[in-house]
Amino acid sequence: MQSITIVGSQRESVGKAASKALRNAGQVPCVLYGGDNAIHFSAEEKAFKNLVYTPNVYTATIELAGKTYNAILQDIQFDPVTDKILHIDFYQLHADKEITLEVPIRIEGNSPGIMAGGTIRVVNRKLKVRALPANLPDFVPIDISWMEMGNKFYVTRIETKNYKIMHPDNTVVCQVRISRAAMKAAQEAAKAEKGTAKKKK
């Protein structure tokens, strides 16, 4: 999985006043959990742009006073009025410990059902996967090249190598639906076929 580097500064003061002062200076108060002790730090708001405002999922490489920590974004708070970032919690990754993370899917292949006039309906745009940090995928590939109209893609069809899909077997990822135009054409074809059958009688 790709990583975004965040260069920050550790902070000693963690009260509301200190946090407000940081925000006024264009900084975001953060906490890194998952180690021996929680680490409080701050970083420029623009440093989080590529990590937060994206449909993709990345890990974070946090650089603090010469030390580097690999982490994932665990929780984020936004201002309800301005939508500015108020606070971020990170969770430290350890090479030997599996974690669960939501990863986006990527539709691949050409569906015969879609080419025949059907439409794709994506039910789950992200899926929970569990893996060691080094094995976390950037996305889960969904091959729809076999799908006809009316077919559903269940998570059991996903081929996984170094990660597990953390959903029940009956979870639907996407389905190819019959479009109104295709349905109307099928109904008209059926009527025409009935009419032809009656004439033959």
Short mmCIF file of C-alpha atoms in Angstrom, two decimals:
data_model
loop_
_atom_site.label_atom_id
_atom_site.label_comp_id
_atom_site.label_asym_id
_atom_site.label_seq_id
_atom_site.Cartn_x
_atom_site.Cartn_y
_atom_site.Cartn_z
CA MET A 1 0.00 0.00 0.00
CA GLN A 2 1.25 3.47 -0.86
CA SER A 3 2.18 5.86 1.94
CA ILE A 4 1.89 9.62 2.51
CA THR A 5 4.65 11.29 4.54
CA ILE A 6 3.59 13.64 7.35
CA VAL A 7 6.33 15.77 8.90
CA GLY A 8 5.24 16.93 12.34
CA SER A 9 6.40 18.33 15.66
CA GLN A 10 5.82 16.76 19.05
CA ARG A 11 3.81 18.90 21.44
CA GLU A 12 3.87 19.08 25.22
CA SER A 13 0.71 21.12 25.81
CA VAL A 14 -2.43 19.13 25.01
CA GLY A 15 -5.20 21.28 26.45
CA LYS A 16 -8.02 23.03 24.56
CA ALA A 17 -6.24 26.38 24.59
CA ALA A 18 -3.06 24.88 23.14
CA SER A 19 -5.02 23.02 20.46
CA LYS A 20 -6.90 26.20 19.52
CA ALA A 21 -3.63 28.10 19.22
CA LEU A 22 -2.26 25.40 16.92
CA ARG A 23 -5.33 25.56 14.66
CA ASN A 24 -5.09 29.34 14.49
CA ALA A 25 -1.50 28.87 13.28
CA GLY A 26 -2.61 26.50 10.50
CA GLN A 27 -1.58 23.37 12.40
CA VAL A 28 -3.65 20.23 13.14
CA PRO A 29 -3.38 18.60 16.61
CA CYS A 30 -2.82 14.82 16.30
CA VAL A 31 -2.31 11.79 18.52
CA LEU A 32 -0.47 8.61 17.57
CA TYR A 33 -1.72 5.52 19.43
CA GLY A 34 -0.57 1.90 19.31
CA GLY A 35 2.90 2.29 20.84
CA ASP A 36 4.08 2.13 24.45
CA ASN A 37 2.67 5.62 25.03
CA ALA A 38 0.40 7.94 23.07
CA ILE A 39 2.40 10.54 21.13
CA HIS A 40 0.93 14.03 20.76
CA PHE A 41 2.09 16.01 17.76
CA SER A 42 0.97 18.57 15.20
CA ALA A 43 1.52 19.14 11.49
CA GLU A 44 0.53 21.68 8.86
CA GLU A 45 -3.05 21.28 7.67
CA LYS A 46 -1.98 21.10 4.01
CA ALA A 47 0.18 18.04 4.83
CA PHE A 48 -3.01 15.97 5.19
CA LYS A 49 -4.55 17.00 1.86
CA ASN A 50 -3.52 13.87 -0.07
CA LEU A 51 -4.28 11.59 2.88
CA VAL A 52 -7.76 12.84 3.74
CA TYR A 53 -9.37 14.33 0.63
CA THR A 54 -9.12 11.29 -1.63
CA PRO A 55 -11.17 8.17 -2.39
CA ASN A 56 -7.96 6.13 -2.14
CA VAL A 57 -6.55 4.68 1.07
CA TYR A 58 -2.96 5.26 2.16
CA THR A 59 -0.83 4.49 5.17
CA ALA A 60 1.00 7.41 6.79
CA THR A 61 4.72 7.76 7.43
CA ILE A 62 4.95 10.17 10.36
CA GLU A 63 8.31 11.88 10.89
CA LEU A 64 8.86 13.37 14.34
CA ALA A 65 12.20 14.69 15.61
CA GLY A 66 14.27 12.25 13.56
CA LYS A 67 12.04 9.26 14.29
CA THR A 68 9.71 7.62 11.78
CA TYR A 69 6.43 5.85 12.57
CA ASN A 70 4.24 3.90 10.16
CA ALA A 71 0.56 4.40 10.90
CA ILE A 72 -3.00 4.48 9.58
CA LEU A 73 -5.57 7.22 10.03
CA GLN A 74 -7.95 5.97 12.73
CA ASP A 75 -10.28 8.90 13.37
CA ILE A 76 -10.72 12.45 12.13
CA GLN A 77 -12.82 15.38 13.35
CA PHE A 78 -14.03 18.21 11.11
CA ASP A 79 -15.45 21.60 12.00
CA PRO A 80 -19.21 21.30 11.30
CA VAL A 81 -19.33 24.84 9.83
CA THR A 82 -16.05 25.34 7.97
CA ASP A 83 -15.25 21.64 7.35
CA LYS A 84 -11.66 22.30 8.43
CA ILE A 85 -9.77 19.47 10.13
CA LEU A 86 -9.90 19.86 13.91
CA HIS A 87 -8.11 16.73 15.13
CA ILE A 88 -6.70 13.44 13.82
CA ASP A 89 -5.98 10.16 15.59
CA PHE A 90 -3.46 7.77 14.07
CA TYR A 91 -2.73 4.15 14.98
CA GLN A 92 0.82 2.86 14.76
CA LEU A 93 1.49 -0.13 12.52
CA HIS A 94 3.74 -3.01 13.53
CA ALA A 95 5.26 -5.27 10.87
CA ASP A 96 4.28 -8.48 12.72
CA LYS A 97 0.70 -7.51 13.62
CA GLU A 98 -2.27 -7.81 11.26
CA ILE A 99 -4.70 -4.90 10.99
CA THR A 100 -8.16 -4.47 9.49
CA LEU A 101 -8.65 -1.63 7.03
CA GLU A 102 -11.29 -0.52 4.52
CA VAL A 103 -9.88 -0.62 0.99
CA PRO A 104 -11.58 0.62 -2.21
CA ILE A 105 -12.60 -1.83 -4.93
CA ARG A 106 -11.59 -1.46 -8.58
CA ILE A 107 -13.91 -2.74 -11.30
CA GLU A 108 -12.03 -4.56 -14.07
CA GLY A 109 -13.05 -6.26 -17.31
CA ASN A 110 -15.94 -5.85 -19.76
CA SER A 111 -19.24 -7.36 -18.66
CA PRO A 112 -21.29 -9.05 -21.44
CA GLY A 113 -24.40 -7.98 -19.52
CA ILE A 114 -23.40 -4.31 -19.64
CA MET A 115 -22.45 -4.51 -23.32
CA ALA A 116 -25.92 -5.97 -23.96
CA GLY A 117 -27.54 -2.92 -22.35
CA GLY A 118 -27.41 -3.67 -18.62
CA THR A 119 -26.11 -1.29 -15.94
CA ILE A 120 -23.63 -1.85 -13.13
CA ARG A 121 -24.75 -1.15 -9.56
CA VAL A 122 -21.96 -1.00 -7.00
CA VAL A 123 -23.23 -2.04 -3.57
CA ASN A 124 -19.92 -1.85 -1.65
CA ARG A 125 -17.30 0.62 -2.90
CA LYS A 126 -14.94 -0.34 -0.07
CA LEU A 127 -14.28 -3.68 1.60
CA LYS A 128 -12.72 -4.51 4.95
CA VAL A 129 -9.52 -6.50 4.56
CA ARG A 130 -7.18 -7.92 7.19
CA ALA A 131 -3.46 -8.33 6.58
CA LEU A 132 0.04 -7.58 7.77
CA PRO A 133 0.93 -3.93 6.96
CA ALA A 134 3.28 -5.00 4.14
CA ASN A 135 0.49 -6.99 2.47
CA LEU A 136 -2.26 -4.35 2.54
CA PRO A 137 -3.54 -3.87 -1.03
CA ASP A 138 -4.13 -0.43 -2.60
CA PHE A 139 -7.44 -1.78 -3.93
CA VAL A 140 -9.42 -5.00 -4.29
CA PRO A 141 -9.78 -5.99 -7.98
CA ILE A 142 -13.30 -7.01 -9.06
CA ASP A 143 -13.32 -8.81 -12.42
CA ILE A 144 -16.78 -8.46 -13.99
CA SER A 145 -15.88 -9.97 -17.38
CA TRP A 146 -18.10 -13.01 -16.67
CA MET A 147 -21.20 -11.11 -15.53
CA GLU A 148 -24.43 -11.31 -17.52
CA MET A 149 -27.60 -9.30 -16.80
CA GLY A 150 -28.99 -10.19 -13.39
CA ASN A 151 -25.68 -11.60 -12.06
CA LYS A 152 -24.36 -10.59 -8.64
CA PHE A 153 -20.72 -10.49 -7.59
CA TYR A 154 -20.27 -11.99 -4.11
CA VAL A 155 -17.13 -11.55 -1.99
CA THR A 156 -16.51 -15.31 -2.25
CA ARG A 157 -15.41 -14.75 -5.88
CA ILE A 158 -12.53 -12.48 -4.86
CA GLU A 159 -9.14 -14.13 -5.21
CA THR A 160 -7.01 -13.09 -2.25
CA LYS A 161 -3.34 -13.85 -1.77
CA ASN A 162 -1.91 -12.20 1.32
CA TYR A 163 -5.05 -10.70 2.85
CA LYS A 164 -8.47 -11.80 4.08
CA ILE A 165 -11.85 -10.31 3.22
CA MET A 166 -13.68 -9.54 6.48
CA HIS A 167 -17.27 -9.82 5.22
CA PRO A 168 -19.92 -12.61 5.30
CA ASP A 169 -19.95 -14.85 2.23
CA ASN A 170 -23.33 -13.48 1.11
CA THR A 171 -22.03 -9.89 0.85
CA VAL A 172 -22.71 -8.48 -2.64
CA VAL A 173 -20.02 -6.21 -4.11
CA CYS A 174 -21.86 -5.28 -7.30
CA GLN A 175 -24.51 -6.51 -9.71
CA VAL A 176 -25.45 -6.08 -13.35
CA ARG A 177 -29.01 -4.86 -13.56
CA ILE A 178 -31.34 -4.98 -16.53
CA SER A 179 -31.82 -1.42 -17.76
CA ARG A 180 -35.27 -0.07 -18.54
CA ALA A 181 -34.44 0.06 -22.23
CA ALA A 182 -33.25 -3.55 -22.25
CA MET A 183 -36.30 -4.65 -20.28
CA LYS A 184 -38.62 -2.84 -22.68
CA ALA A 185 -36.87 -4.40 -25.68
CA ALA A 186 -37.20 -7.86 -24.11
CA GLN A 187 -40.90 -7.31 -23.44
CA GLU A 188 -41.49 -6.12 -27.02
CA ALA A 189 -39.58 -9.09 -28.38
CA ALA A 190 -41.69 -11.43 -26.25
CA LYS A 191 -44.91 -9.81 -27.51
CA ALA A 192 -43.74 -10.06 -31.11
CA GLU A 193 -42.87 -13.74 -30.58
CA LYS A 194 -46.35 -14.44 -29.17
CA GLY A 195 -47.95 -12.65 -32.11
CA THR A 196 -45.95 -14.71 -34.59
CA ALA A 197 -46.94 -17.93 -32.76
CA LYS A 198 -50.63 -17.01 -32.93
CA LYS A 199 -50.44 -16.33 -36.68
CA LYS A 200 -48.85 -19.72 -37.30
CA LYS A 201 -51.78 -21.41 -35.51
#
